Structure formats: structure tokens, C-alpha cells
Short mmCIF file of C-alpha atoms in Angstrom, two decimals:
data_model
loop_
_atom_site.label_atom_id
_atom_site.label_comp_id
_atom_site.label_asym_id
_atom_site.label_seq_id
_atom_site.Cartn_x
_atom_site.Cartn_y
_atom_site.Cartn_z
CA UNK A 1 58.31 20.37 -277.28
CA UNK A 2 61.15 18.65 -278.88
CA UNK A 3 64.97 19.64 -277.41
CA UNK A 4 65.75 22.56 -278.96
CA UNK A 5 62.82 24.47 -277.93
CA UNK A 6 63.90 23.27 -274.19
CA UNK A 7 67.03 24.45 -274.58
CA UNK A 8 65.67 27.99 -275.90
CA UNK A 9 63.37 27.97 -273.02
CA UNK A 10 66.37 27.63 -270.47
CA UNK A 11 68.19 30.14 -272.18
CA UNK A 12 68.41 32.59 -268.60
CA UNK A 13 69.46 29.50 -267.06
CA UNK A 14 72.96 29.28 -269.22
CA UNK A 15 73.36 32.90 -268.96
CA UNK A 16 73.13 32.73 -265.03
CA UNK A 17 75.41 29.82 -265.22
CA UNK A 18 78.09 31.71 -267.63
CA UNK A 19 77.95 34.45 -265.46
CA UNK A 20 78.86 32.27 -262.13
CA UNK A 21 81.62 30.55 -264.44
CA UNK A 22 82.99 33.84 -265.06
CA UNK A 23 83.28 34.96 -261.51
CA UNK A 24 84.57 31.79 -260.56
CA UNK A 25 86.93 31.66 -263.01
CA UNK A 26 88.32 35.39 -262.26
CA UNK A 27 88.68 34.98 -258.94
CA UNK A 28 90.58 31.84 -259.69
CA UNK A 29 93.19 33.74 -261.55
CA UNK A 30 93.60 36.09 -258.59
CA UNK A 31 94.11 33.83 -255.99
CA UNK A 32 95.94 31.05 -257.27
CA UNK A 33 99.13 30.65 -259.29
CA UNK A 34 99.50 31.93 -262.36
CA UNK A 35 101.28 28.95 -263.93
CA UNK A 36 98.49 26.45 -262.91
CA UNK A 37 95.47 28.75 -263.43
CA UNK A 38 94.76 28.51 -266.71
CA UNK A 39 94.65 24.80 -266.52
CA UNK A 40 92.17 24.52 -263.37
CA UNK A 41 89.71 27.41 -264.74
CA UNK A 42 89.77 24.78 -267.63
CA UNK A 43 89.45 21.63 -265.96
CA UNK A 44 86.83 23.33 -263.68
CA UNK A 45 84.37 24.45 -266.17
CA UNK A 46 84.80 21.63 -268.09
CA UNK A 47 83.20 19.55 -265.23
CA UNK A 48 80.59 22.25 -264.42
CA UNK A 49 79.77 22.62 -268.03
CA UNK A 50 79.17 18.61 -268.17
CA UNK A 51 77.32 18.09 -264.61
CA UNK A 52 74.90 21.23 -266.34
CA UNK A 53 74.51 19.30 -269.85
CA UNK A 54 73.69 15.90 -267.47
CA UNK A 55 71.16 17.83 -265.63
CA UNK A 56 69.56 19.66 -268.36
CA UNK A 57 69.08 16.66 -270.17
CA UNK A 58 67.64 14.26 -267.63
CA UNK A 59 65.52 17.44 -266.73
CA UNK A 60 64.52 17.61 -269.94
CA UNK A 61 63.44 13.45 -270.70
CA UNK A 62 62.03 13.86 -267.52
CA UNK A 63 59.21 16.42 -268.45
CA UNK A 64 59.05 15.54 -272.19
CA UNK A 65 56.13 13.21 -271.52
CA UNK A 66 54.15 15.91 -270.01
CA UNK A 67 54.99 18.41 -272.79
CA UNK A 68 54.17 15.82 -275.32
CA UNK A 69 50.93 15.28 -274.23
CA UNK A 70 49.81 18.85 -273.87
CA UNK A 71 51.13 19.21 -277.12
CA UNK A 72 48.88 16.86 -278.52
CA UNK A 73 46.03 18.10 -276.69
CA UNK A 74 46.49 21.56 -278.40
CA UNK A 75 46.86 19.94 -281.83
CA UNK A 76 43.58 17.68 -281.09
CA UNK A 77 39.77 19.21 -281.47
CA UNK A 78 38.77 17.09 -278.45
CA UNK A 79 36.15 19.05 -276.59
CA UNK A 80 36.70 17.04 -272.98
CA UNK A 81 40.29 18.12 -272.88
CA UNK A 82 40.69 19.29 -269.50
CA UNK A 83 39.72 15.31 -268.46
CA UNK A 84 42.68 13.91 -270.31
CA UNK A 85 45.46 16.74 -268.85
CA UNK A 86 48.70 15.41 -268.52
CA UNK A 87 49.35 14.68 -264.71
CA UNK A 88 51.75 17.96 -263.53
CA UNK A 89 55.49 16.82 -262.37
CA UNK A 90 56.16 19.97 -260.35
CA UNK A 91 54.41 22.40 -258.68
CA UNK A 92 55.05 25.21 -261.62
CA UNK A 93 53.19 22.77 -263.99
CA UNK A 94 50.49 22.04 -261.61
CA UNK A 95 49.91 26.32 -261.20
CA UNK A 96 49.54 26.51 -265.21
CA UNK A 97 47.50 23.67 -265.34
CA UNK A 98 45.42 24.85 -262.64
CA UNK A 99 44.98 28.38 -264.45
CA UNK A 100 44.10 26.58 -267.52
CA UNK A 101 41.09 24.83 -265.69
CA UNK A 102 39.96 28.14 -264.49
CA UNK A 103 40.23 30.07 -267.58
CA UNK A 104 38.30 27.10 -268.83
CA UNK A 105 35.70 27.29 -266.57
CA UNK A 106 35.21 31.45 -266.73
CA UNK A 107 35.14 30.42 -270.86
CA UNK A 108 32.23 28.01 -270.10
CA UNK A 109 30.08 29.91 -267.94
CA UNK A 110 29.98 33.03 -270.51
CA UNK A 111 29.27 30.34 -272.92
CA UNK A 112 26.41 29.09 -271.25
CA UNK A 113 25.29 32.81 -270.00
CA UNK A 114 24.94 33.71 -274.03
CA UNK A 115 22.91 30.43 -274.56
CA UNK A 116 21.25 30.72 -272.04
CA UNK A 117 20.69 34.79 -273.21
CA UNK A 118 19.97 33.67 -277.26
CA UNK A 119 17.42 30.87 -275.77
CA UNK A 120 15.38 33.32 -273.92
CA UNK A 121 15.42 35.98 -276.78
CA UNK A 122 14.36 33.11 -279.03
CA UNK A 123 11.63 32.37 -276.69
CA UNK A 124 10.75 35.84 -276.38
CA UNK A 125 10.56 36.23 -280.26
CA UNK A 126 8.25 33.18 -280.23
CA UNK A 127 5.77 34.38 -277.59
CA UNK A 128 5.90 37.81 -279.09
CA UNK A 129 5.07 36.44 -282.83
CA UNK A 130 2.48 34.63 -281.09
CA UNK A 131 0.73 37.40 -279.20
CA UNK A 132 1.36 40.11 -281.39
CA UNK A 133 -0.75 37.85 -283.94
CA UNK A 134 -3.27 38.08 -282.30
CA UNK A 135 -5.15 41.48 -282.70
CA UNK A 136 -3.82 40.84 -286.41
CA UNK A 137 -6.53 37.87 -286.97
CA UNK A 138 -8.81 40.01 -284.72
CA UNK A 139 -8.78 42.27 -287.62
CA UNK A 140 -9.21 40.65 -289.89
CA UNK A 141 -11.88 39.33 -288.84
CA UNK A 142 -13.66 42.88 -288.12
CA UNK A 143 -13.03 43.39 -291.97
CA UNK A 144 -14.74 40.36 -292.67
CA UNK A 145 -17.51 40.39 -290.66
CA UNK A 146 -17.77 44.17 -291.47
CA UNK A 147 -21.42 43.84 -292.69
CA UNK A 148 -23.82 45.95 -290.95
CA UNK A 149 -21.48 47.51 -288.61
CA UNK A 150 -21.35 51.36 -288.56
CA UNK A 151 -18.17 52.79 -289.17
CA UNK A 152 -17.75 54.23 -286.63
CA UNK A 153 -18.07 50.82 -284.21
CA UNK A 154 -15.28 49.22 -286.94
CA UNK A 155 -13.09 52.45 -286.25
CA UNK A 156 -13.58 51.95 -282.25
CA UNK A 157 -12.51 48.34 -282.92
CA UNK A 158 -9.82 48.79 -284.99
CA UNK A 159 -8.52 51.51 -282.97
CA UNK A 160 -8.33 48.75 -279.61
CA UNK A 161 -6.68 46.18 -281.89
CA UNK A 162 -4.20 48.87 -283.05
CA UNK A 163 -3.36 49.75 -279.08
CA UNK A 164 -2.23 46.10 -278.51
CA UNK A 165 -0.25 45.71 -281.26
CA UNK A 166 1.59 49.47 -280.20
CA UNK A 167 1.83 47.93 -276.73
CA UNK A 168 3.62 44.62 -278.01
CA UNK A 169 6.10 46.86 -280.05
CA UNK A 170 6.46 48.78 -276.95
CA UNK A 171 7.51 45.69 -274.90
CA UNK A 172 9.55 44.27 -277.81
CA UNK A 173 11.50 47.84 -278.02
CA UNK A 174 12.46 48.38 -274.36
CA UNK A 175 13.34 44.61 -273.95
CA UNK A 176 16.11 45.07 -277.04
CA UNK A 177 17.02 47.94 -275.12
CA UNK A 178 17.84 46.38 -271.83
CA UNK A 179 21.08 45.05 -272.16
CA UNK A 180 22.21 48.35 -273.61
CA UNK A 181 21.04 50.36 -270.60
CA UNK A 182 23.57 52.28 -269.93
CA UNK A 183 24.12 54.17 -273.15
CA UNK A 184 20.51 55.24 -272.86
CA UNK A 185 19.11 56.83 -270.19
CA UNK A 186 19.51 60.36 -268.40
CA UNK A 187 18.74 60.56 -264.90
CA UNK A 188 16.55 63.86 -263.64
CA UNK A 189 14.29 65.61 -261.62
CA UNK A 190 11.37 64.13 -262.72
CA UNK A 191 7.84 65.11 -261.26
CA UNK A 192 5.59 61.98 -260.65
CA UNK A 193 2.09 63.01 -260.95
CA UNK A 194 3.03 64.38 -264.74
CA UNK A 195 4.53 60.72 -265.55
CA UNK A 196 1.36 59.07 -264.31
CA UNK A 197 -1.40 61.44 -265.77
CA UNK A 198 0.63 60.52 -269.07
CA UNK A 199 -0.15 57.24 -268.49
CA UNK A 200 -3.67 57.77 -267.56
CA UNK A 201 -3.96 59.51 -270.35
CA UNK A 202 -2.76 56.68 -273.00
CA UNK A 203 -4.99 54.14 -271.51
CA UNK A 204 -8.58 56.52 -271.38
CA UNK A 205 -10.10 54.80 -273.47
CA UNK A 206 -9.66 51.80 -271.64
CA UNK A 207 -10.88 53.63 -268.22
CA UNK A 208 -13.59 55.03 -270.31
CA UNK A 209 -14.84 51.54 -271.97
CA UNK A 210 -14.81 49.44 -268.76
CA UNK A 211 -16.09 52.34 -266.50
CA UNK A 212 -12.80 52.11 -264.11
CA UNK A 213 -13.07 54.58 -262.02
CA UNK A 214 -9.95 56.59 -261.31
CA UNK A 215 -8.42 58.27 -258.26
CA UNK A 216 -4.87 60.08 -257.93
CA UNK A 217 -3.71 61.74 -255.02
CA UNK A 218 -1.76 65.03 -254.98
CA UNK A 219 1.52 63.80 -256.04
CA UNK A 220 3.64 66.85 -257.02
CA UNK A 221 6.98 64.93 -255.47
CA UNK A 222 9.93 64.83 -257.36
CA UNK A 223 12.22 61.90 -257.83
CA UNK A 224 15.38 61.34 -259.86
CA UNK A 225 14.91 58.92 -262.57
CA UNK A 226 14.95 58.77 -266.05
CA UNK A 227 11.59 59.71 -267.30
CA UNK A 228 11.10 57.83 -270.27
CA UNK A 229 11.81 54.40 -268.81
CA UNK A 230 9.71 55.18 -265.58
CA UNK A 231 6.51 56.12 -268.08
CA UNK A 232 7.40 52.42 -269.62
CA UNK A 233 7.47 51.10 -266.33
CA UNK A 234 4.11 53.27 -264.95
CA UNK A 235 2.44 51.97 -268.39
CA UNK A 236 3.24 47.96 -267.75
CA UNK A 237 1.52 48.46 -264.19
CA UNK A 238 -1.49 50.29 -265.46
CA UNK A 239 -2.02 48.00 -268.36
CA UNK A 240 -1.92 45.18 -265.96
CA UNK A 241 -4.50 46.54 -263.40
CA UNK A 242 -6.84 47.64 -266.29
CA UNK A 243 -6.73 43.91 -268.05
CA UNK A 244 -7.78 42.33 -264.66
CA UNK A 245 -10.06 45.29 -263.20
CA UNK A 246 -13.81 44.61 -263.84
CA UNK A 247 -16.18 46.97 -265.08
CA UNK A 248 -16.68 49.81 -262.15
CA UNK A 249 -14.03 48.94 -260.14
CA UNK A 250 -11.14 51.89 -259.40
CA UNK A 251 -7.63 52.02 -260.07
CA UNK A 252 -5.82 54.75 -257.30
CA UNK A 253 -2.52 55.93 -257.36
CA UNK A 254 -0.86 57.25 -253.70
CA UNK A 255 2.43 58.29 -252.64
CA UNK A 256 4.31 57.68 -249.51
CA UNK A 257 7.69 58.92 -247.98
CA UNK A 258 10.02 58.41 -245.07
CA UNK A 259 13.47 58.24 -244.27
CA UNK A 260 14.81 56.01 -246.73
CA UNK A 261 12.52 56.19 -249.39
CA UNK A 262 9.76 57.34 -251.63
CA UNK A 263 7.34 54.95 -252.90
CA UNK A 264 4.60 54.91 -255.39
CA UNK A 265 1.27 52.86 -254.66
CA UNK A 266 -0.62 51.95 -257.89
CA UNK A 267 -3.61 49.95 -256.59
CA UNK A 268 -6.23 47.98 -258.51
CA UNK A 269 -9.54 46.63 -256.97
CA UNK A 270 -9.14 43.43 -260.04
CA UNK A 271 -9.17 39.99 -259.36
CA UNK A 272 -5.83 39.57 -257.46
CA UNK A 273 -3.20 37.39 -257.44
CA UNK A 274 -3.32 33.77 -255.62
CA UNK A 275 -0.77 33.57 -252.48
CA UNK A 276 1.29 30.33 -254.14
CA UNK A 277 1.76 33.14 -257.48
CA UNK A 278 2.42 36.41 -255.90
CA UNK A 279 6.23 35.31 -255.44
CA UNK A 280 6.74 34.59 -259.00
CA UNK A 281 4.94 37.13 -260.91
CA UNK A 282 7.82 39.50 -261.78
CA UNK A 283 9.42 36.19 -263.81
CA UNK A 284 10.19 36.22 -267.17
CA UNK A 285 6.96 34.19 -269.03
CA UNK A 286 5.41 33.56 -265.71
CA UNK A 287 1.45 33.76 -265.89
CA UNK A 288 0.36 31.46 -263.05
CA UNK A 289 -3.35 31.06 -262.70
CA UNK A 290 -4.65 34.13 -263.99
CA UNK A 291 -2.07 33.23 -267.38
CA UNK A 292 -4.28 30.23 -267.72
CA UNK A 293 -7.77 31.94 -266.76
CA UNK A 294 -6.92 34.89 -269.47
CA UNK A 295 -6.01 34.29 -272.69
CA UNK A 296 -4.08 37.83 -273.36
CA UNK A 297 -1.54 37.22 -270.45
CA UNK A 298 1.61 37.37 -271.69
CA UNK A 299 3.72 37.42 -268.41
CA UNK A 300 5.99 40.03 -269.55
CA UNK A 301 4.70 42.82 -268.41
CA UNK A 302 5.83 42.91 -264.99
CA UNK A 303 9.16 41.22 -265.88
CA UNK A 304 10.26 44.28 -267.88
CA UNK A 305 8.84 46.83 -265.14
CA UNK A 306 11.29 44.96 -262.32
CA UNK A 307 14.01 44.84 -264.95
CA UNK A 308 14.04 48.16 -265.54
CA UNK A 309 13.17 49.48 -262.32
CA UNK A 310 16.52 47.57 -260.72
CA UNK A 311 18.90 49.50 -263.13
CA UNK A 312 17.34 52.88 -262.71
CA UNK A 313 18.51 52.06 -258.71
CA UNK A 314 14.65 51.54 -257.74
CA UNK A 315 12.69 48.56 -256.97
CA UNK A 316 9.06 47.12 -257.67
CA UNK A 317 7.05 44.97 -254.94
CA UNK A 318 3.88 44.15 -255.26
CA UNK A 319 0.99 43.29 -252.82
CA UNK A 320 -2.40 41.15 -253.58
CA UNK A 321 -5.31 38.96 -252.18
CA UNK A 322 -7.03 36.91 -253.99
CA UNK A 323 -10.08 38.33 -255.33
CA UNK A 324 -9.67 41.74 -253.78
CA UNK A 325 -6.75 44.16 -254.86
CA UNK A 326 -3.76 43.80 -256.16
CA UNK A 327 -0.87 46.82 -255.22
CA UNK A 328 2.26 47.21 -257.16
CA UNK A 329 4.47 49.76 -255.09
CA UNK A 330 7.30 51.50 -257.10
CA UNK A 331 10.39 52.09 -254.67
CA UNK A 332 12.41 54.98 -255.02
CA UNK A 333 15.71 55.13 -252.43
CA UNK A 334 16.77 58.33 -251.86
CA UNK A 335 20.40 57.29 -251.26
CA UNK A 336 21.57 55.96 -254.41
CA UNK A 337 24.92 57.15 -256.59
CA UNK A 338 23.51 56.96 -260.09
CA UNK A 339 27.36 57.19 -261.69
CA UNK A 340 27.39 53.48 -260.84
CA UNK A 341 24.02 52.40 -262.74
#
């Protein structure tokens, strides 16, 4: 900041300062003689006029080695600039500089929240390409091993390779979709029992294959959600307890309700969940021991359930032992303002 741009910045200052000399200077005239007046209004703001100048310029020398260097940390491309701020010579320059470090810090945390967002997109991209390849090389390997197989076992194969891939697309879909929540979703009366059976009903063949026996309670209860996200969020669960259900075991659905809540039990009599993973399993990528037992786990699954479960104003828990059962409750508050999702 070189002088005149001081002096422009002090402009109000001069104006106050006329407008004191003025009032000094009239009441001068009025109370003093005439003859002598013009000569002391004179002599007076000459000497005001110069102990101003004297203080505007010592002011001025005084702070130009702060201004300079802030000047030459805006004209620099250092990225460690806040470590080399000038040191503040009043308390006005120590409240900019202190705003500075905080817009600086609010700057780097949404920095590092959209890295930290574009790495795990990347790494969902990655796992996807991976996983989704999968039932693609299975194919192809039907086709070329297709000799002596009836068509109709190559159709039945196809047709389970084909439901994967549907299911990966599913998960990639809704997982675009969650930061743009908001602009799509319509909250309802929505009957339970339908949304489930419609889930049964996509995975039959699955049921039907491994002989998983299936038992739903009388569920006719209504809850307000958005129906389309809860059948994506009814499918994840069902998918799960199908993948780690043996042949003839039994997949039941209940429904409880009191006060607060209603809640949705989807129970599996699979292979569990060990006690030191049951903590972590609605994490992003998280497979735990079962991820390295079975080859298909993806660990997203659940992670996109939770997700979406938390801004439809629900919840998901989930209950296991080892070798047993493993129950994935869907919780459903009944006091919730949904104009705030």
C-alpha cells in the first residue's frame, strides 16, 4: 500500500477533522473579536492541520511494513502463507488477520471433504469395475464351455449372471443418487408388507434355488417413507441374508411397535457375523471375516441401506451370533418432521 492509497483509505478521517475545524472555527468568530479572528482561525488550523499531517504520516511509516508484507503475500503463489503473516500492530489488524486464518481453515476443510469425497468415489468405481466383472467372465465362460449343456441350464445360468450385474447397477445408481437426496424422494403412506413381498418376489429364484424357506408375518402397517428407496434398502438386506443363508435355512420378516417407534425385523438363520465385526459392518468397503471367507462380498451393501435409511429419518441396527442368525432391524420413529430431511 504505497501513500496515496493510505491517504484514500483515511479519507472519513479528514472529513471528521474538516468538520471539527469548521465548528471550531465558527464559534471562534462568534466569541472573539472580530478584528483578531480571522487571524487566530488561521493560525489555529494551521497548527491542527500540521499536528494531523505529523500524525498521519508517522501512522502511516508505522504500518507500511505490515501492509508491505501482506502485499507481497497476495502477489506470491506460496501455498504456506498463513505461516509467514505479517505480525499485526493493532488490535484491528490482528481481527482481519484472525478472520483470514479462519476463512482459511473453513477453505481447507471443504477442500479436504471433496478429496476425501472424489477418493472414495474413485474407490468405489474401482471395486465396482472389479465386481461387476465378474459375472461378465462368468459368462463367458458358460458360452465357452456351452458344449453339452441344454439350453435351458445355459438360460438358468445366464439369467443368475444377468441378476448380479442388475444388482451392481442398482448399487452404482442409488449411490450417484445419494448426495442429491433431496431433490428425489417423496415421502408417503407406504404399506410394508407390499414393499417386502416386492422384494421377495425379485429374489424367488434365489429362495427357490437354495431351498430358503420363507416366513412373513401379517404386516399390513403403514409407515411414511419414500417407497422406492425403502424397496432399495429392503433389497440390500435380503440379498445379504440370501448370499450367507445355506440351503434350507429360513429367512422371516416380523414387525414390532411401541411408543416411539415401528421397527422391521428381517432375520436370517446364515452364518452370522463375528462379535469383533458386527460394529463395523454398515462401513463403507468393510467385509470383515465373512469378506475374506466369500469371494462375492462387496461390503456395500449394508453401507448404502444405513445411508439411505438415515436421510429418510429412519435407522438400521443389526443383531448377529456367530454361526446362528443374523437380524437387521429397520427403525422407523414415528416423531420425525420430514420438511427438514
Amino acid at each position: 500500500m504505497n501513500f496515496f492509497h493510505y491517504l484514500k483509505d483515511k479519507r472519513n478521517f479528514f472529513i471528521l477533522n474538516m468538520i471539527i475545524m469548521f465548528f471550531v472555527s465558527l464559534m471562534m468568530i462568534v466569541s472573539t473579536d472580530s478584528r483578531n479572528a480571522i487571524s487566530n482561525i488561521v493560525y489555529t488550523n494551521m497548527v491542527i492541520f500540521f499536528i494531523v499531517a505529523i500524525y498521519v504520516i508517522i501512522e502511516y511509516y508505522y504500518n507500511r511494513e505490515f501492509y508491505r508484507e501482506l502485499n507481497d503475500l497476495v502477489e506470491s503463489n506460496h501455498e504456506e502463507f498463513l505461516a509467514t503473516l505479517p505480525k499485526p500492530r493493532n488490535d484491528e489488524q490482528l481481527l482481519y488477520l484472525e478472520l483470514l486464518k479462519k476463512v482459511n481453515s473453513v477453505h481447507g476443510d471443504q477442500l479436504q471433504k471433496l478429496y476425501n469425497e472424489k477418493m472414495d468415489h474413485q474407490d468405489f468405481i474401482t471395486s465396482w469395475i472389479h465386481e461387476v466383472k465378474v459375472p461378465i467372465a462368468a459368462g463367458r465362460l458358460l458360452m465357452e464351455n456351452s458344449n453339452g449343456r441344454t439350453v435351458e441350464y445355459l438360460v438358468d445360468k445366464f439369467e443368475d449372471e444377468l441378476d448380479r450385474i442388475e444388482n451392481y447397477v442398482e448399487q452404482a445408481l442409488y449411490y450417484s443418487r445419494i448426495d442429491s437426496f433431496s431433490k428425489d424422494y417423496f415421502i408417503s403412506e407406504v404399506v410394508l408388507d407390499q414393499v417386502a413381498k416386492n422384494s421377495v418376489k425379485k429374489y424367488a429364484k434365489s429362495f427357490i434355488n437354495k431351498q430358503i424357506r420363507f416366513h412373513m408375518d401379517n404386516i399390513e402397517q403403514v409407515v411414511h417413507t419414500d417407497s422406492k428407496w425403502l424397496g432399495f434398502i429392503i433389497d440390500q438386506v435380503f440379498s445379504n441374508s440370501l448370499k450367507y443363508t445355506g440351503e434350507g435355512g429360513e429367512i422371516s420378516v416380523q414387525f414390532e411397535e411401541d411408543r416411539k417407534e415401528k421397527r422391521l425385523q428381517i432375520q436370517d438363520t446364515g452364518i452370522g457375523i463375528k462379535p469383533e465385526d458386527i460394529s463395523r459392518v454398515f462401513e463403507k468397503g468393510f467385509t470383515g471375516f465373512i469378506g475374506r471367507s466369500h469371494a462375492k462380498s462387496t461390503g456395500l451393501g449394508l453401507y448404502l441401506a444405513k445411508e439411505m435409511a438415515i436421510k429418510l429419518g429412519h435407522d438400521l441396527s443389526i443383531h448377529s451370533e456367530d454361526g446362528k442368525y443374523t437380524k437387521v432391524i429397520i427403525h422407523f420413529p414415528k416423531i420425525r418432521n420430514y420438511y427438514h430431511l
